[in-house]
Short mmCIF file of C-alpha atoms and ligand atoms in Angstrom, two decimals:
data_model
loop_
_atom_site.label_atom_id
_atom_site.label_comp_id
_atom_site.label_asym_id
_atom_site.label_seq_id
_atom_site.Cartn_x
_atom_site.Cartn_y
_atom_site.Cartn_z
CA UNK A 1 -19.46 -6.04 10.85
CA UNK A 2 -19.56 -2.58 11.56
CA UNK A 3 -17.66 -3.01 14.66
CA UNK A 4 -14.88 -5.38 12.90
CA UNK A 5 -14.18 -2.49 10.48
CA UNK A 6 -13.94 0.11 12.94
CA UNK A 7 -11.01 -2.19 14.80
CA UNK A 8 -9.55 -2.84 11.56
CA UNK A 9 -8.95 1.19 10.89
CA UNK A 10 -7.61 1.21 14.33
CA UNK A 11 -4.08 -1.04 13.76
CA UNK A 12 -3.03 -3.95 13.22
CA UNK A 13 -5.34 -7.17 14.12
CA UNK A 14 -4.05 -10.53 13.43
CA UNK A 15 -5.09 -13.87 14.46
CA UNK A 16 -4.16 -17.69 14.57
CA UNK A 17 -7.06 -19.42 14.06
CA UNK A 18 -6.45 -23.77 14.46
CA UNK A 19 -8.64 -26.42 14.02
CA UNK A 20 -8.66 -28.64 16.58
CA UNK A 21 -8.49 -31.97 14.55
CA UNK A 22 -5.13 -32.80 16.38
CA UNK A 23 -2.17 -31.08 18.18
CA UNK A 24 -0.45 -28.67 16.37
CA UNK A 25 2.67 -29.83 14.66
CA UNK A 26 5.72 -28.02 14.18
CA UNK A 27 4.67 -26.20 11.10
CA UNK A 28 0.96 -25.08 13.02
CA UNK A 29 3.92 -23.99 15.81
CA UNK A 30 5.91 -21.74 13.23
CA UNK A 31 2.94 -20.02 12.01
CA UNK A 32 1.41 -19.20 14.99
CA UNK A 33 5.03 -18.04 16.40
CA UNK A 34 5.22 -15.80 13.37
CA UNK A 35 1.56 -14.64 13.31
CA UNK A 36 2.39 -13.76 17.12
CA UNK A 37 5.68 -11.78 16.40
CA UNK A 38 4.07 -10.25 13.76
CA UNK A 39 1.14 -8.66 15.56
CA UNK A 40 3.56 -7.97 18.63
CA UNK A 41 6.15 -6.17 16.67
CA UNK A 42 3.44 -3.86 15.18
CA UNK A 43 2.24 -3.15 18.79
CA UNK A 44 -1.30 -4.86 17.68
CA UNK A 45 -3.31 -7.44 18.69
CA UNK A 46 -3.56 -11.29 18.49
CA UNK A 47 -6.71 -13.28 18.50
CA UNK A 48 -6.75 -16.69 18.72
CA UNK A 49 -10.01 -17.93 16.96
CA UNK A 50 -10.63 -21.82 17.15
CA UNK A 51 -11.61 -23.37 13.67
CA UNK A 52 -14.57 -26.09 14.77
CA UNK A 53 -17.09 -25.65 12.95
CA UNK A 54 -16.25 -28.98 11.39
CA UNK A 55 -17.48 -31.20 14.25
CA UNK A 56 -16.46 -34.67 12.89
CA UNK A 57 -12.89 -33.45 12.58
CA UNK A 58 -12.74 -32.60 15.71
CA UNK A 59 -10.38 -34.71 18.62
CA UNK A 60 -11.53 -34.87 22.12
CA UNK A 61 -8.87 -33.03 24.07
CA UNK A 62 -7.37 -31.19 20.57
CA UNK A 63 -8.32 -27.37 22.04
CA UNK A 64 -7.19 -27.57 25.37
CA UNK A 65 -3.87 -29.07 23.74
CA UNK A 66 -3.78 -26.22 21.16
CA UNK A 67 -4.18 -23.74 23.94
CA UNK A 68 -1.70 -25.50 26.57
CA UNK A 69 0.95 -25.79 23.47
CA UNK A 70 0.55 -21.73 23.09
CA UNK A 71 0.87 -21.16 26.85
CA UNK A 72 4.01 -22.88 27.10
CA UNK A 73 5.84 -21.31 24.15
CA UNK A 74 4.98 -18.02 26.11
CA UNK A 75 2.67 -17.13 22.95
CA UNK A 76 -0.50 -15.32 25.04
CA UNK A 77 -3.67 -13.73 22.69
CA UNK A 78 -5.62 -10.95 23.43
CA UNK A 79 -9.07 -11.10 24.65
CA UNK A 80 -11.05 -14.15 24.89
CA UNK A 81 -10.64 -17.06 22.82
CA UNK A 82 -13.24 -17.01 19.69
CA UNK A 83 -14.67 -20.76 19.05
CA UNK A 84 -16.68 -20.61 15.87
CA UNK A 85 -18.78 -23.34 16.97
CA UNK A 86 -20.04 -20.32 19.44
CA UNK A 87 -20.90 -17.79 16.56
CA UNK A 88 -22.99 -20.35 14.74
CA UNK A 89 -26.05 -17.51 15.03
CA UNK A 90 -23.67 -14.83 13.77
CA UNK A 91 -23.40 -16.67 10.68
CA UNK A 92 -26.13 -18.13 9.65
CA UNK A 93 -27.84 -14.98 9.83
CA UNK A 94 -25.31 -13.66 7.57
CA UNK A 95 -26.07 -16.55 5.32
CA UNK A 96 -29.68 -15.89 5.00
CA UNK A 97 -29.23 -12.04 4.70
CA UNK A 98 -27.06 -13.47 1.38
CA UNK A 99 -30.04 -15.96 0.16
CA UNK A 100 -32.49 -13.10 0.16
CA UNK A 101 -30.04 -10.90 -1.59
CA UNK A 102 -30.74 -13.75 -4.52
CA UNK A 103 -26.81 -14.35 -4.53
CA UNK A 104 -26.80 -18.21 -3.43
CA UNK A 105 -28.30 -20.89 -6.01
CA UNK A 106 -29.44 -24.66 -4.25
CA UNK A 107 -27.10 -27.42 -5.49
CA UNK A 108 -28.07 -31.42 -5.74
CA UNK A 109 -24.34 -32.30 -6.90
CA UNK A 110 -22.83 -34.75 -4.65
CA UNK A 111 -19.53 -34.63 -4.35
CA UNK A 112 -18.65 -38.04 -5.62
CA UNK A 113 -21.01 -36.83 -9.13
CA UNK A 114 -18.44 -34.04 -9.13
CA UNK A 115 -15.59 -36.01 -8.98
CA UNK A 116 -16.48 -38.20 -11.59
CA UNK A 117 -16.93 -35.68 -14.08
CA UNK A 118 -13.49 -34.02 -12.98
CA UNK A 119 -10.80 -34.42 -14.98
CA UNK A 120 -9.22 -37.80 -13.59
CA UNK A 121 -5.70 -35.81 -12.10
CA UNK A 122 -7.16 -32.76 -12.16
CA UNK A 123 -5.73 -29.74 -10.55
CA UNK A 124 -8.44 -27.85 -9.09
CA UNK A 125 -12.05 -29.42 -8.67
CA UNK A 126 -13.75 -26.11 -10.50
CA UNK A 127 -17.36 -26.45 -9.76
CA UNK A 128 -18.75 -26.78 -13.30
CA UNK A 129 -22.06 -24.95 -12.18
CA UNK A 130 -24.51 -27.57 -13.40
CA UNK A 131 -27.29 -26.29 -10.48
CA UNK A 132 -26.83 -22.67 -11.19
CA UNK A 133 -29.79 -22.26 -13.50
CA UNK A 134 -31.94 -25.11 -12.49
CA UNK A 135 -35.16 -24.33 -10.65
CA UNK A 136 -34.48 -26.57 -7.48
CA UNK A 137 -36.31 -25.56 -4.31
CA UNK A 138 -34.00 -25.02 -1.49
CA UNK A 139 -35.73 -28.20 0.48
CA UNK A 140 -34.94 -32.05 0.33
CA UNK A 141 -35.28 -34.30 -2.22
CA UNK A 142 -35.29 -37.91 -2.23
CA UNK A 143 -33.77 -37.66 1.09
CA UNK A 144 -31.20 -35.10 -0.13
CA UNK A 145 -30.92 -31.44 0.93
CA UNK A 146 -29.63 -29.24 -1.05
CA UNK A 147 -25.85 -27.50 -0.63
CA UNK A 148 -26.15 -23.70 -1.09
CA UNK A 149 -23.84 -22.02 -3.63
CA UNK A 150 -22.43 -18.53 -3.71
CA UNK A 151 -23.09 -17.42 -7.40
CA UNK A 152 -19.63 -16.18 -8.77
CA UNK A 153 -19.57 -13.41 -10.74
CA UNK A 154 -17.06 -13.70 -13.62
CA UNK A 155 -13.78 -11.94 -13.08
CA UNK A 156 -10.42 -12.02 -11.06
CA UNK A 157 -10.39 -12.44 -7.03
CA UNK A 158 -8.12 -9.91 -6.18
CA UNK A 159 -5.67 -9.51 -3.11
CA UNK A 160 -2.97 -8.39 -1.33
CA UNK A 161 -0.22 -10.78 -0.75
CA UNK A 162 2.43 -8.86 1.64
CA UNK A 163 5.16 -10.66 0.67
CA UNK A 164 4.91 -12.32 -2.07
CA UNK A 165 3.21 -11.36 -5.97
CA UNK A 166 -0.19 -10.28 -5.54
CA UNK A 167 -3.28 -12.98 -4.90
CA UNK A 168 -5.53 -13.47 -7.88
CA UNK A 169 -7.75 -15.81 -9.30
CA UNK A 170 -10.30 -16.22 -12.18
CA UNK A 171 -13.75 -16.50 -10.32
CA UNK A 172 -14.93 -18.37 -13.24
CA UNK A 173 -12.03 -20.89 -14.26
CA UNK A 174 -10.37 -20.41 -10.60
CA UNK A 175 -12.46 -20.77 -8.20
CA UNK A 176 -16.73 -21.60 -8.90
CA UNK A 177 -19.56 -21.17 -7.13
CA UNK A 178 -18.20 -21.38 -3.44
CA UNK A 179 -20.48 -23.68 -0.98
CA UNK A 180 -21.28 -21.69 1.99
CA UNK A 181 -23.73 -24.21 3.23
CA UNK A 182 -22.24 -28.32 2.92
CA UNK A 183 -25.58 -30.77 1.73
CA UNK A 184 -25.14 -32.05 5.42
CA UNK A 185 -26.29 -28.78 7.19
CA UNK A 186 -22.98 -27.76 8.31
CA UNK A 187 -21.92 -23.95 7.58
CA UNK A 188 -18.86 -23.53 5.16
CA UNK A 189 -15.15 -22.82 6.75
CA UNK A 190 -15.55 -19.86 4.01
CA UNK A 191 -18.42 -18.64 5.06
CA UNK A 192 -17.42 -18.62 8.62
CA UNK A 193 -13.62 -17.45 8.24
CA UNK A 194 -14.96 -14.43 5.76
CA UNK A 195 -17.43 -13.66 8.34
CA UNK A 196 -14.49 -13.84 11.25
CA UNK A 197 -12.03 -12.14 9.40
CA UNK A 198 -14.74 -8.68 9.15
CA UNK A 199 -16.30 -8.92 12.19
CA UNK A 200 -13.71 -9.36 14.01
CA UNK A 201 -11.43 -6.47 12.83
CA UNK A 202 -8.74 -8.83 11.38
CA UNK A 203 -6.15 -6.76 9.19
CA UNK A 204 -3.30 -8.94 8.37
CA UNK A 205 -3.74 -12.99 8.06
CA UNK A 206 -0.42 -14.93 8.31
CA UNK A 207 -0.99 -18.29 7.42
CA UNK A 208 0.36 -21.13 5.58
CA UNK A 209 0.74 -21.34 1.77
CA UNK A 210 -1.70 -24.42 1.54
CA UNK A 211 -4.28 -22.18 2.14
CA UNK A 212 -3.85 -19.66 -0.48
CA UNK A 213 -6.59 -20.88 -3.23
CA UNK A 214 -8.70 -20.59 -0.08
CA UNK A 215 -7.90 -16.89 0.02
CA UNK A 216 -10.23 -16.29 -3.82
CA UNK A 217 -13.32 -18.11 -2.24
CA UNK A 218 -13.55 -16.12 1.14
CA UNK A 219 -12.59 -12.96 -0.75
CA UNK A 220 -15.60 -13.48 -2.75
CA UNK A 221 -18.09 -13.95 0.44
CA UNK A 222 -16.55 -11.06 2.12
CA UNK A 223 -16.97 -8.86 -1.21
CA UNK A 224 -20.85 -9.95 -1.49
CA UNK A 225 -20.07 -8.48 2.96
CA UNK A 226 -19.28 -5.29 1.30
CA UNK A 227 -16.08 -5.06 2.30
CA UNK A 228 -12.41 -5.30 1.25
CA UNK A 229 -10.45 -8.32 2.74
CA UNK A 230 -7.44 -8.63 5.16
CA UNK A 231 -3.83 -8.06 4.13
CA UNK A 232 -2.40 -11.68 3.53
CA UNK A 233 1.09 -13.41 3.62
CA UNK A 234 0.36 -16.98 2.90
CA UNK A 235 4.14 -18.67 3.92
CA UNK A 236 5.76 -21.57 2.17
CA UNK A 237 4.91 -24.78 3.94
CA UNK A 238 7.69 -26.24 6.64
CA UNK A 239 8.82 -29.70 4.67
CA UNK A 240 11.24 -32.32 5.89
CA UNK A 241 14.36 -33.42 4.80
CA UNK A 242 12.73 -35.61 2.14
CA UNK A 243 10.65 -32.38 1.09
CA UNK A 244 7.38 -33.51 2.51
CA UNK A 245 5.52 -31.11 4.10
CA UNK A 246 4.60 -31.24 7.61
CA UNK A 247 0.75 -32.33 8.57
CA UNK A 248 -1.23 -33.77 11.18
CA UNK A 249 -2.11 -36.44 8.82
CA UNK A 250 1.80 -37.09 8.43
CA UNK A 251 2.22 -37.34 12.12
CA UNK A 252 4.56 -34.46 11.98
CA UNK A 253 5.76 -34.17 15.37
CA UNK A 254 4.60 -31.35 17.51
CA UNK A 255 5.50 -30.14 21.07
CA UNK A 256 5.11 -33.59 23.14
CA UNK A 257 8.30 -34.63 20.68
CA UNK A 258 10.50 -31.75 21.35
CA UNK A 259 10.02 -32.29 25.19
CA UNK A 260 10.58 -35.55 25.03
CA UNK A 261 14.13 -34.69 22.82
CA UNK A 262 14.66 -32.60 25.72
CA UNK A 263 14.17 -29.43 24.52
CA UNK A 264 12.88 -26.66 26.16
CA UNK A 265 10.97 -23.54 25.27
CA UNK A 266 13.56 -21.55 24.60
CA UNK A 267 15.55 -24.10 22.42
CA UNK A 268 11.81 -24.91 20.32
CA UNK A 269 11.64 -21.01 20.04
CA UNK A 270 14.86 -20.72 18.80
CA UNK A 271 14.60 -24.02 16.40
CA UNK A 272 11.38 -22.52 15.17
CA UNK A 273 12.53 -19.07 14.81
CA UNK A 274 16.09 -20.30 12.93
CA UNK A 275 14.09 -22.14 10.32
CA UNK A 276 11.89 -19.04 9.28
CA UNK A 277 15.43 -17.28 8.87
CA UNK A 278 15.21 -14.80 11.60
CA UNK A 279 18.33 -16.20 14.26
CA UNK A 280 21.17 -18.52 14.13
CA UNK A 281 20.72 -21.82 14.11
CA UNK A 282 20.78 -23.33 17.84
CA UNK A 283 19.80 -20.68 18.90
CA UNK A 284 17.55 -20.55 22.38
CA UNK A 285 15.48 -17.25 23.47
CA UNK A 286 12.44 -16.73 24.80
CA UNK A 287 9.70 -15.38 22.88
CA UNK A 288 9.78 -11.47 24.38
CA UNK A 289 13.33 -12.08 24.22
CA UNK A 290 13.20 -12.72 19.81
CA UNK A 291 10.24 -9.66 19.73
CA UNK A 292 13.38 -7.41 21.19
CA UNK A 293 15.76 -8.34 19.08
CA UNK A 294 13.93 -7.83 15.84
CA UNK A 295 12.94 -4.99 13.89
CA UNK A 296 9.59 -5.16 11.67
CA UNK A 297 11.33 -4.46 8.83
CA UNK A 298 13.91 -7.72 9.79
CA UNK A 299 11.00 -9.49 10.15
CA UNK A 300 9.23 -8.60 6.40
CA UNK A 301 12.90 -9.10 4.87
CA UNK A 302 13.04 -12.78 6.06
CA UNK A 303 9.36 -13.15 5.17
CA UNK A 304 10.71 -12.23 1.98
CA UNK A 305 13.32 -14.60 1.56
CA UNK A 306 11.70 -17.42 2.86
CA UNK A 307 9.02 -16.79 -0.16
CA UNK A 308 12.00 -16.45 -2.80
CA UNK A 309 13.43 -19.56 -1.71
CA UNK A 310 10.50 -21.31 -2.99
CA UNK A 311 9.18 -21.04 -6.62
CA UNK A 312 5.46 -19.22 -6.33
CA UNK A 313 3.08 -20.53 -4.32
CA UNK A 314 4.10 -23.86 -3.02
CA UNK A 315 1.83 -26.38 -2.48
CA UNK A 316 -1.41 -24.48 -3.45
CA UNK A 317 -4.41 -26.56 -2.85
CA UNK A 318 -7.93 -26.29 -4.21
CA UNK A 319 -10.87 -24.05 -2.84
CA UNK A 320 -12.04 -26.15 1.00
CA UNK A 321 -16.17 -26.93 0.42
N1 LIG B 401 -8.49 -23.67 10.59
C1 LIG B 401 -7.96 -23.79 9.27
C2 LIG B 401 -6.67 -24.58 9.31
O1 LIG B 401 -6.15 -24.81 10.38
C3 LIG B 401 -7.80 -22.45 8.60
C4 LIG B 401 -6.85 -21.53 9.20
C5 LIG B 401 -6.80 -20.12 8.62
O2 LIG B 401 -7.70 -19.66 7.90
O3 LIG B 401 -5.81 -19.50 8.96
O4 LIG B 401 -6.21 -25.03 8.28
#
């Protein structure tokens, strides 16, 4: 941790950080061309940090994709590439350094409990905190461990959007008691990505705008860290014609689609780079070639007017357990 915030003070640090449930698709593509340029046109670095902590999610074959995808868009990252699966020991030390601190609660709530007690088309599933002062032990019963909860402090999550109006959220009506550790043993995307983001030295996050209610929960872990967060522009999501956004669980195409259109690195650079407002449309460069042509401050402008085009934060979904 240490380390990570000596590298922050040092520049800028960004990162793309996929989960390798399924080949990127076009908006995955955008975002980690724009993370890229970003870090490139501020002379910094680039990490690329692999999100699979999550093993059932994961698809045979999804990383190596992820990584040949990057490769051929001419999108290299610094240093080695960062699998959380690897840093497993990194954080669950940090998780029991935060259970003797007396900040994390055991929780018997199953999920489906929690969703019948939500309201029935709720917005955000707000844990209600039913555990928080019960005297559970943190072991198994009937058959059942426990998840372990991050006790929220009331107040606003506070951060720095670099684009768009300033990142906050209510701890207490916002966001609840974040899980850091799921019932089924597996350690919390929060938990991990706070953990990543300081000890690795990240100072800017670029990432998509479905991920900005995220932003309060890891914000929270990395304040009980003792330190401030990343700088974060969370973009509006890529949507089709019909105004659907782009997923993998859409079967938004990705790079095997382009190629077989017959396009060609330089035309998906330029298709990708045209939609995030920063060349003509049609337009076909290389990726050095669009890092020469810009200016940071071209860059932030169109990051600004991509936000305005969309009203707030589009397409904000609740806290990930
Ligand atoms: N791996 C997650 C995703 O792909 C989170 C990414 C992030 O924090 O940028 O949705």
């Amino acid at each position: 941790m240490t380390e990570g915030a000596a590298r922050r003070a040092q520049g800028y640090c960004g990162r793309f950080a996929p989960s390798p449930s399924g080949p990127l698709h076009r908006g995955n593509l955008r975002t980690a061309l724009l993370s890229w340029l970003e870090a490139r046109l501020h002379g910094g670095l680039w990490l690329l940090r692999i999100d699979d902590l999550d093993t059932p999610r994961i698809q045979a074959g999804a990383e190596a994709a992820i990584l040949a995808d990057l490769a051929w868009l001419g999108l290299s990252w610094d240093g080695p590439v960062v699998r959380q699966s690897e840093r497993r020991g990194l954080y669950a030390s940090v998780l029991s350094a935060l259970r003797r601190g007396g900040v994390l609660y055991p929780c018997q709530c199953s999920r489906r409990m929690l969703a019948d007690v939500s309201a029935p088309h709720g917005a955000l599933a707000i844990y209600p905190g039913f555990c928080r002062d019960r005297d559970l032990g943190w072991g198994g019963q009937q058959g059942r461990l426990p998840s372990w909860r991050l006790r929220l402090e009331p107040g606003p999550l506070q951060w720095t959007e670099r684009w768009g109006v300033p990142g906050r959220l209510e701890a207490a009506s916002g966001v609840g008691d974040v899980v850091l550790r799921r019932a089924d043993g597996f350690l919390a995307y929060h938990l991990a990505t706070a953990v990543d983001e300081l000890s690795l030295g990240i100072s800017d996050v670029l990432r998509g705008a479905d991920l900005w209610a995220s932003t309060a929960a890891q914000v929270a872990v990395m304040q009980q860290l003792g330190q401030g967060p990343p700088r974060y522009g969370h973009l509006p999501l890529w949507c089709d014609a019909t105004g659907l956004r782009f997923s993998k669980r859409s079967g938004a195409e990705g790079l095997e689609a382009y190629r077989q259109r017959g396009f060609d690195a330089a035309a998906v650079v330029g298709e990708l780079a045209s939609s995030a407002g920063l060349v003509p449309q049609q337009a076909r460069l290389s990726v050095q070639e669009l890092c020469q042509q810009l200016t940071i401050a071209v860059f932030q402008q169109a990051m600004v007017d991509g936000l305005k085009a969309v009203d707030g934060p589009q397409a904000v979904d609740g806290p990930k357990a």
